[in-house]
XYZ file of C-alpha atoms in Angstrom:
442
model
C 18.602 109.300 -40.537
C 14.855 109.584 -41.128
C 12.848 107.081 -43.191
C 9.310 107.987 -44.278
C 6.650 105.896 -46.064
C 6.283 107.815 -49.338
C 8.252 109.896 -51.774
C 5.826 112.830 -51.439
C 6.286 112.894 -47.677
C 10.069 112.771 -48.142
C 9.972 115.823 -50.414
C 7.690 117.670 -47.989
C 10.031 116.965 -45.075
C 13.071 118.110 -47.039
C 11.362 121.453 -47.726
C 10.353 121.914 -44.082
C 13.838 121.188 -42.691
C 15.665 123.041 -45.440
C 17.355 121.511 -48.469
C 20.757 122.870 -47.434
C 20.582 120.904 -44.151
C 19.535 117.596 -45.679
C 21.112 114.775 -47.635
C 18.190 113.376 -49.592
C 18.695 109.806 -50.777
C 16.651 109.790 -53.979
C 14.083 107.216 -55.020
C 13.692 106.120 -58.628
C 10.758 108.532 -59.001
C 13.126 111.462 -58.272
C 15.456 110.765 -61.184
C 15.105 113.230 -64.118
C 14.814 110.624 -66.862
C 13.240 110.893 -70.335
C 9.763 109.283 -70.399
C 10.673 106.443 -72.775
C 13.816 105.515 -70.837
C 11.911 105.696 -67.542
C 9.304 103.319 -68.936
C 11.993 100.846 -70.051
C 13.749 100.949 -66.688
C 10.456 100.539 -64.805
C 9.735 97.440 -66.871
C 13.163 96.000 -66.068
C 12.577 96.597 -62.359
C 9.117 95.015 -62.492
C 10.519 91.889 -64.166
C 13.415 91.576 -61.728
C 16.159 92.700 -64.123
C 17.780 94.910 -61.501
C 21.257 95.015 -63.051
C 19.836 95.992 -66.458
C 17.894 98.830 -64.840
C 20.956 100.101 -62.974
C 23.144 99.917 -66.080
C 20.631 102.024 -68.017
C 20.671 104.630 -65.244
C 24.497 104.624 -65.150
C 24.709 105.146 -68.901
C 22.291 108.062 -68.832
C 24.019 109.596 -65.791
C 27.412 109.412 -67.527
C 26.109 111.699 -70.261
C 24.394 114.166 -67.914
C 25.942 117.517 -66.994
C 24.875 117.266 -63.346
C 24.799 113.636 -62.326
C 24.870 114.085 -58.532
C 21.295 112.873 -58.031
C 22.069 109.769 -60.094
C 25.223 109.059 -58.107
C 23.345 109.380 -54.826
C 20.768 106.945 -56.170
C 23.287 104.440 -57.514
C 25.804 104.709 -54.662
C 23.990 105.781 -51.485
C 26.692 104.219 -49.315
C 29.285 106.631 -50.702
C 27.037 109.652 -50.152
C 26.241 108.547 -46.587
C 29.909 108.030 -45.721
C 30.809 111.655 -46.501
C 27.857 113.607 -45.135
C 27.178 115.165 -41.731
C 23.687 116.379 -42.688
C 20.297 114.965 -41.758
C 19.553 112.035 -44.051
C 16.043 111.480 -45.400
C 14.794 108.605 -47.546
C 11.769 106.391 -48.073
C 11.064 103.176 -46.177
C 11.711 101.189 -49.343
C 15.143 102.768 -49.821
C 16.013 102.301 -46.147
C 15.257 98.580 -46.344
C 17.836 98.133 -49.120
C 20.783 99.584 -47.184
C 23.339 97.243 -45.576
C 23.650 96.961 -41.801
C 27.261 98.174 -41.843
C 26.065 101.567 -43.115
C 22.991 101.894 -40.926
C 24.853 101.167 -37.683
C 26.569 104.558 -38.008
C 23.281 106.468 -37.729
C 20.543 107.240 -35.257
C 17.576 105.910 -37.243
C 14.076 107.395 -36.953
C 11.246 105.608 -38.758
C 8.153 107.704 -39.437
C 4.961 105.584 -39.416
C 4.656 101.832 -38.989
C 7.209 100.387 -41.422
C 6.001 96.820 -40.865
C 2.515 97.678 -42.074
C 3.350 100.290 -44.712
C 6.332 98.700 -46.402
C 6.663 95.003 -45.523
C 3.516 93.008 -44.757
C 1.397 94.120 -47.697
C 4.077 93.581 -50.384
C 2.470 90.431 -51.773
C 3.496 89.314 -55.246
C 1.789 87.016 -57.721
C 2.900 84.724 -60.507
C 0.630 82.848 -62.914
C 0.524 79.061 -62.699
C 0.697 78.941 -66.497
C 4.036 80.796 -66.289
C 5.444 78.277 -63.832
C 4.379 75.354 -66.027
C 6.168 76.930 -69.021
C 9.305 77.423 -66.924
C 9.300 73.746 -65.983
C 8.912 72.746 -69.634
C 11.969 74.815 -70.626
C 14.130 73.169 -67.943
C 16.185 76.337 -67.407
C 16.293 76.461 -63.597
C 18.339 74.370 -61.198
C 17.015 71.030 -60.015
C 16.260 72.460 -56.529
C 14.236 75.340 -57.961
C 12.333 73.106 -60.380
C 11.509 70.772 -57.508
C 10.283 73.747 -55.427
C 7.976 74.834 -58.263
C 6.646 71.299 -58.690
C 5.858 71.149 -54.982
C 3.995 74.469 -55.203
C 1.920 73.305 -58.164
C 1.038 70.127 -56.254
C -0.393 72.086 -53.314
C -4.133 72.136 -52.744
C -5.839 75.489 -53.222
C -5.221 78.027 -50.410
C -2.456 75.869 -48.934
C 0.858 77.512 -48.015
C 4.487 76.513 -47.837
C 7.774 78.082 -46.718
C 10.675 78.568 -49.117
C 13.183 76.062 -47.752
C 15.682 76.841 -50.512
C 15.836 80.593 -49.924
C 18.670 82.318 -51.816
C 19.125 86.014 -50.917
C 21.512 86.719 -53.810
C 20.413 87.918 -57.226
C 19.256 85.220 -59.645
C 21.144 85.060 -62.959
C 19.075 87.319 -65.242
C 20.300 85.447 -68.322
C 18.393 82.400 -67.133
C 15.290 84.448 -66.348
C 15.315 86.158 -69.748
C 15.349 82.774 -71.429
C 12.048 82.010 -69.698
C 10.430 84.824 -71.754
C 7.752 85.974 -69.313
C 6.593 89.296 -67.883
C 6.221 87.832 -64.390
C 8.920 88.696 -61.846
C 10.567 85.281 -61.561
C 13.563 86.598 -59.604
C 11.350 88.048 -56.870
C 9.227 84.885 -56.834
C 12.257 82.632 -56.347
C 13.533 84.781 -53.466
C 10.205 84.907 -51.611
C 9.872 83.624 -48.072
C 6.388 82.086 -48.186
C 3.894 80.963 -50.845
C 0.184 80.202 -51.202
C -1.483 78.435 -54.116
C -4.705 79.912 -55.460
C -6.805 78.837 -58.434
C -4.738 80.388 -61.221
C -1.658 81.807 -59.500
C 0.820 81.531 -56.660
C 0.824 84.394 -54.169
C 4.119 85.033 -52.419
C 5.474 87.175 -49.621
C 9.083 88.402 -49.398
C 10.952 87.495 -46.206
C 9.731 89.630 -43.301
C 12.800 91.275 -41.831
C 14.156 94.592 -40.594
C 17.777 95.806 -40.740
C 19.880 94.756 -37.755
C 20.399 98.207 -36.343
C 18.945 100.295 -33.563
C 15.905 102.230 -34.747
C 13.140 104.330 -33.255
C 9.714 103.840 -34.841
C 7.155 106.599 -34.311
C 3.631 105.503 -35.151
C 0.040 105.758 -33.917
C -0.805 102.316 -35.356
C 2.199 100.268 -34.214
C 1.129 97.153 -32.311
C 3.506 95.684 -29.739
C 2.146 92.128 -29.984
C 2.440 92.119 -33.769
C 6.087 93.214 -33.667
C 6.865 90.548 -31.067
C 5.261 87.902 -33.325
C 7.333 88.850 -36.355
C 10.587 89.772 -34.611
C 10.784 87.455 -31.584
C 14.580 87.694 -31.265
C 14.779 91.486 -31.406
C 15.024 93.561 -28.235
C 11.935 95.739 -28.524
C 11.293 98.497 -25.980
C 7.757 99.757 -26.352
C 6.857 103.248 -25.088
C 3.162 104.025 -25.220
C 2.698 107.779 -25.258
C -0.619 109.018 -23.934
C -2.785 109.741 -26.924
C -3.330 113.436 -27.477
C -6.978 114.434 -27.795
C -8.128 115.427 -31.257
C -8.572 119.117 -31.899
C -11.101 118.184 -34.551
C -14.010 115.741 -34.464
C -14.315 112.090 -35.450
C -17.919 110.908 -35.787
C -18.540 107.246 -36.583
C -21.717 105.540 -37.816
C -21.402 101.782 -37.085
C -24.838 100.514 -38.202
C -23.368 98.724 -41.262
C -19.960 97.219 -41.948
C -19.810 98.919 -45.356
C -17.409 96.270 -46.583
C -17.127 95.801 -50.355
C -19.638 92.973 -50.161
C -22.041 94.926 -47.944
C -22.057 97.894 -50.335
C -22.578 95.585 -53.317
C -25.445 93.755 -51.613
C -27.215 97.001 -50.668
C -27.141 98.186 -54.268
C -28.118 94.831 -55.823
C -30.978 94.086 -53.413
C -34.154 94.145 -55.519
C -35.972 95.946 -52.714
C -33.201 98.445 -52.134
C -33.979 102.138 -51.846
C -30.519 102.757 -53.332
C -30.186 100.830 -56.615
C -27.060 102.749 -57.659
C -23.819 103.568 -55.886
C -24.386 107.266 -56.438
C -27.765 107.149 -54.697
C -26.289 105.165 -51.789
C -23.377 107.556 -51.333
C -25.605 110.625 -51.596
C -27.825 109.227 -48.823
C -24.784 108.563 -46.624
C -23.319 112.002 -47.298
C -26.638 113.574 -46.279
C -25.718 112.688 -42.682
C -22.575 114.859 -42.834
C -21.805 118.563 -43.016
C -19.602 120.362 -45.536
C -17.429 117.392 -46.507
C -14.824 118.211 -49.142
C -13.284 114.825 -49.783
C -14.250 111.162 -49.641
C -12.406 107.881 -49.142
C -13.756 104.482 -50.118
C -12.745 101.400 -52.108
C -11.006 101.880 -55.439
C -13.791 100.214 -57.428
C -16.393 102.574 -55.913
C -14.355 105.787 -55.806
C -15.787 107.317 -58.985
C -19.304 107.233 -57.513
C -18.385 109.684 -54.736
C -19.903 113.089 -55.685
C -17.085 115.094 -54.106
C -14.274 117.313 -55.331
C -11.486 115.158 -53.879
C -11.564 111.377 -53.674
C -9.093 108.748 -52.522
C -9.218 104.993 -52.059
C -7.946 102.561 -49.452
C -4.416 101.428 -50.219
C -3.391 104.858 -51.529
C -3.473 107.044 -48.440
C -0.097 107.157 -46.709
C 1.622 110.535 -46.681
C -1.270 112.475 -48.215
C -1.224 115.925 -46.591
C -3.188 118.200 -48.941
C -6.475 117.331 -47.168
C -5.252 118.693 -43.831
C -7.945 120.802 -42.151
C -10.703 119.726 -44.529
C -13.882 117.865 -43.591
C -14.014 114.362 -45.000
C -16.059 111.180 -45.194
C -14.830 107.589 -45.083
C -17.153 104.867 -46.364
C -15.980 101.310 -45.856
C -14.246 98.740 -43.681
C -10.992 97.978 -45.535
C -10.887 94.202 -45.300
C -7.914 92.650 -47.091
C -8.113 89.415 -49.111
C -8.152 86.397 -46.786
C -5.101 84.969 -48.575
C -3.083 87.935 -47.290
C -3.927 87.288 -43.635
C -3.251 83.570 -44.009
C -0.029 84.007 -45.975
C 1.352 86.495 -43.459
C 0.418 84.232 -40.553
C 1.915 81.152 -42.184
C 5.235 82.967 -42.595
C 5.579 82.825 -38.793
C 4.202 79.293 -38.454
C 0.558 80.125 -37.754
C -2.241 78.420 -39.689
C -5.966 77.892 -39.187
C -6.754 74.179 -38.981
C -10.506 74.475 -39.482
C -11.613 74.851 -43.116
C -14.621 77.024 -42.296
C -13.044 79.157 -39.601
C -13.480 82.474 -41.450
C -17.037 83.514 -40.634
C -19.067 86.089 -38.720
C -18.034 86.001 -35.088
C -17.687 88.355 -32.142
C -14.237 89.878 -31.810
C -12.677 92.196 -29.254
C -10.361 95.022 -30.225
C -9.087 97.960 -28.180
C -11.879 97.608 -25.646
C -14.711 97.178 -28.159
C -16.784 94.053 -28.844
C -18.349 93.739 -32.296
C -19.326 91.253 -35.009
C -17.278 90.799 -38.173
C -15.927 88.152 -40.537
C -12.878 86.755 -38.757
C -10.924 83.679 -37.663
C -11.072 81.440 -34.618
C -7.273 81.451 -34.296
C -6.443 84.434 -32.075
C -3.103 85.268 -33.724
C -4.616 85.154 -37.208
C -7.421 87.330 -35.873
C -4.882 89.721 -34.363
C -3.068 90.068 -37.703
C -6.358 90.748 -39.490
C -7.515 93.383 -36.996
C -4.102 95.065 -37.035
C -4.134 95.423 -40.828
C -7.704 96.746 -40.978
C -7.160 99.170 -38.112
C -3.924 100.492 -39.626
C -5.587 101.246 -42.967
C -8.660 102.841 -41.399
C -6.565 105.018 -39.083
C -4.499 106.116 -42.100
C -7.743 107.244 -43.717
C -8.855 109.153 -40.612
C -5.457 110.840 -40.452
C -5.828 112.678 -43.756
C -7.625 115.627 -42.112
C -4.937 115.907 -39.397
C -7.497 115.989 -36.584
C -4.777 116.335 -33.958
C -3.920 119.849 -35.082
C -6.912 121.072 -37.120
C -10.519 121.792 -36.183
C -11.961 119.680 -38.984
C -14.465 116.818 -38.894
C -14.183 113.307 -40.294
C -17.232 111.054 -40.646
C -16.635 107.305 -40.705
C -19.257 104.840 -41.955
C -17.907 101.486 -40.789
C -18.512 99.076 -37.918
C -14.785 98.802 -37.179
C -14.006 101.050 -34.168
C -11.704 104.014 -34.692
C -9.655 105.623 -31.941
C -11.302 108.649 -30.271
C -14.494 108.299 -32.295
C -17.853 109.513 -31.042
C -20.390 106.956 -32.222
C -23.767 107.770 -33.730
C -25.993 104.709 -33.460
C -28.729 105.382 -35.986
C -29.667 103.239 -38.963
C -28.632 105.899 -41.419
C -30.077 104.103 -44.457
C -33.533 103.657 -42.947
C -34.031 106.296 -40.273
C -34.958 109.800 -41.252
C -32.584 112.563 -40.311
C -32.949 113.830 -36.760
C -36.292 115.736 -36.840
C -34.882 118.372 -34.543
C -31.759 118.697 -36.634
C -29.653 117.823 -33.604
C -27.195 114.948 -34.127
C -26.321 115.049 -30.406
C -29.506 113.044 -29.757
C -27.809 110.014 -31.289
C -24.209 110.354 -30.192
C -22.634 107.875 -27.792
C -19.044 107.474 -26.680
C -18.904 103.680 -26.522
C -19.894 101.094 -29.101
C -21.282 97.650 -28.315
C -22.815 95.158 -30.739
């Protein structure tokens, strides 16, 4: 059994192995549904009406001439019990299967499932919605009391769900609440944080209780031991293969969202628009075809192909092409703190998140971070995982392409170019080698 992070990667793998040799467990996106019905079912899923969504799929499948794909979607356990083929599915699908089924397979996980499919699945529910729910008095006393406790929290304070119920919540009760928020998912969350106008929540962090092999360049042993302290984890670090291509990194600026914004808004800036800033940065590269940056800035990239952080996993069509990455993909601080709190870690100091020197993979550099070392570790792990995903789009291991990274967060196997690329003129001799170094210190 092979589990991969995205549906596109699943389809690609099925084609490479051969469809006749594979049992493909479909995702919802694979189902051949009419657009209007698909939209209705998607809405039911997003609001937590799982049974309604499944019933709609069953009804449509019953009237279809070939309903095999629907049956494999609705009853994967049955398909798995009668197949001797390779099994391929997404991470998300894998995480829904019961342990009694998975224990019959040798499980291979492609990419870091903790990062790609578990830690960043943060939900949100409006405080106004919760107040309306309390007014209606539909939920049990225990659940109403839990909501009252959440509303009483101070801003950015967290709490654990002590009344966790893994079973489905009665959708009849949820429908009576008349809201578009996913109340069922909210009630089954593992950890919560109160913000100004909403409650952020994180589902319980858990993996199926079966033997599995995870193959990933970003997997972090310490992180897995923090989140799964009772699991027997055997960590094999394979010597990193040298890139066939080139990774050149310019660390003069962090190029965080805030840094980019401040450069453009500075009244003395030489780059008063995003387009001008990006054009200047791109002038330090050669023949780049695609660019990766933050979603809000993506349209300003003057390139044929553009992507944004958070939408990179499993993208293979840029293999062998030269690319540029502009940005350090910091996540919202509530995400770091919520994830940490789920395993009993919290930062006691109110002003802990500030510029400080951090160490990561042999590099020392300055960035906004926490005093608490575990919180810091979680933050660095998330940023590194996203940045390495971006670097991986060109497939430098097997192609002779070049990726340019403009960020002060160190990437594996990067050659660093320590020029102030926004102020210094291009190398007068046209030779970038004059500025290249193999180690970065700040």
